[in-house]
Amino acid sequence: MDLVAATMGPISIPLMPGMPPWFKRSGPTAAIASWAAGLTVWAYVKWIVESTDTAMVVGVPLVTSLVLYVAIGLLKPENREDSDALVDSLGSDPEAERATATV
């Protein structure tokens, strides 16, 4: 349980909000920094503070990761045209559009 909490919590922050257009500013720097900070905070809470409270062991790294992901995205935006085009294309299917155009 502890290893899952250590990895899945901080990793889920860049994965889940990483695709919606609201977080297009947050790039790989924000993702890696938030994951590393979440893992570091988990190790601190687990081994230095020696907390056995599940909410503390899971919640504090998760919140740390979320705050850093959003803050780094706001302070150091990484807008790139190719990644913006990829995110914008998720709402459409070019093959389906071509198929209806030829019919």
Short mmCIF file of C-alpha atoms in Angstrom, two decimals:
data_model
loop_
_atom_site.label_atom_id
_atom_site.label_comp_id
_atom_site.label_asym_id
_atom_site.label_seq_id
_atom_site.Cartn_x
_atom_site.Cartn_y
_atom_site.Cartn_z
CA MET A 1 0.00 0.00 0.00
CA ASP A 2 2.75 2.43 0.88
CA LEU A 3 4.62 2.07 -2.38
CA VAL A 4 1.41 2.54 -4.37
CA ALA A 5 0.62 5.67 -2.36
CA ALA A 6 4.13 6.95 -2.95
CA THR A 7 4.04 6.56 -6.70
CA MET A 8 0.45 6.70 -7.90
CA GLY A 9 -0.56 9.83 -5.99
CA PRO A 10 2.11 12.20 -7.31
CA ILE A 11 2.14 10.56 -10.76
CA SER A 12 -1.62 10.96 -11.15
CA ILE A 13 -1.42 14.75 -10.91
CA PRO A 14 0.46 15.30 -14.19
CA LEU A 15 -1.44 12.47 -15.89
CA MET A 16 -5.03 13.43 -15.12
CA PRO A 17 -5.05 17.20 -15.59
CA GLY A 18 -2.32 17.06 -18.22
CA MET A 19 -4.65 16.75 -21.22
CA PRO A 20 -7.52 19.23 -20.65
CA PRO A 21 -6.97 22.64 -22.20
CA TRP A 22 -6.93 24.37 -18.81
CA PHE A 23 -3.49 22.94 -18.11
CA LYS A 24 -1.87 23.48 -21.51
CA ARG A 25 0.62 25.84 -19.87
CA SER A 26 2.02 23.08 -17.65
CA GLY A 27 4.70 21.21 -19.53
CA PRO A 28 7.18 18.45 -18.81
CA THR A 29 9.10 20.56 -16.30
CA ALA A 30 5.98 20.97 -14.17
CA ALA A 31 5.13 17.27 -14.50
CA ILE A 32 8.55 15.98 -13.48
CA ALA A 33 9.02 18.53 -10.69
CA SER A 34 5.58 17.84 -9.21
CA TRP A 35 6.13 14.09 -9.31
CA ALA A 36 9.60 14.34 -7.74
CA ALA A 37 8.36 16.70 -5.03
CA GLY A 38 5.40 14.46 -4.26
CA LEU A 39 7.66 11.45 -3.92
CA THR A 40 10.09 13.40 -1.74
CA VAL A 41 7.29 14.63 0.53
CA TRP A 42 5.96 11.08 0.79
CA ALA A 43 9.39 9.85 1.92
CA TYR A 44 9.61 12.70 4.43
CA VAL A 45 6.15 12.02 5.88
CA LYS A 46 6.68 8.26 5.93
CA TRP A 47 10.24 8.01 7.21
CA ILE A 48 11.14 11.30 8.92
CA VAL A 49 7.79 12.24 10.49
CA GLU A 50 6.96 8.51 10.76
CA SER A 51 3.26 9.13 10.31
CA THR A 52 0.97 6.11 10.10
CA ASP A 53 -2.10 8.18 9.28
CA THR A 54 -3.18 7.11 5.78
CA ALA A 55 -4.69 10.51 4.99
CA MET A 56 -1.37 12.16 5.83
CA VAL A 57 0.76 9.65 3.92
CA VAL A 58 -1.39 9.87 0.78
CA GLY A 59 -2.86 13.38 0.99
CA VAL A 60 0.16 15.56 1.70
CA PRO A 61 2.22 14.30 -1.28
CA LEU A 62 -0.85 14.54 -3.53
CA VAL A 63 -1.58 18.14 -2.54
CA THR A 64 2.11 19.04 -2.83
CA SER A 65 2.23 17.59 -6.32
CA LEU A 66 -0.95 19.42 -7.38
CA VAL A 67 0.18 22.78 -6.02
CA LEU A 68 3.57 22.52 -7.70
CA TYR A 69 2.08 21.38 -11.01
CA VAL A 70 -0.25 24.37 -11.14
CA ALA A 71 2.32 26.86 -9.79
CA ILE A 72 5.07 25.85 -12.20
CA GLY A 73 2.59 25.93 -15.07
CA LEU A 74 1.66 29.50 -14.15
CA LEU A 75 5.19 30.71 -13.42
CA LYS A 76 7.01 28.91 -16.25
CA PRO A 77 4.52 28.20 -19.03
CA GLU A 78 5.67 25.84 -21.77
CA ASN A 79 3.33 26.54 -24.67
CA ARG A 80 4.54 24.75 -27.78
CA GLU A 81 2.73 24.78 -31.08
CA ASP A 82 3.04 21.03 -31.69
CA SER A 83 1.70 20.05 -28.27
CA ASP A 84 -1.08 22.67 -28.52
CA ALA A 85 -2.09 21.23 -31.91
CA LEU A 86 -2.16 17.72 -30.44
CA VAL A 87 -4.41 18.75 -27.55
CA ASP A 88 -6.68 20.73 -29.88
CA SER A 89 -7.03 17.75 -32.22
CA LEU A 90 -8.39 15.49 -29.49
CA GLY A 91 -11.91 16.78 -30.05
CA SER A 92 -12.05 15.75 -33.71
CA ASP A 93 -11.48 12.66 -35.82
CA PRO A 94 -9.90 13.52 -39.21
CA GLU A 95 -10.57 10.05 -40.64
CA ALA A 96 -14.29 10.27 -39.88
CA GLU A 97 -14.41 13.75 -41.41
CA ARG A 98 -12.70 12.46 -44.58
CA ALA A 99 -15.10 9.52 -44.80
CA THR A 100 -18.17 11.75 -44.61
CA ALA A 101 -16.67 14.19 -47.13
CA THR A 102 -16.17 11.47 -49.76
CA VAL A 103 -19.67 10.02 -49.40
#
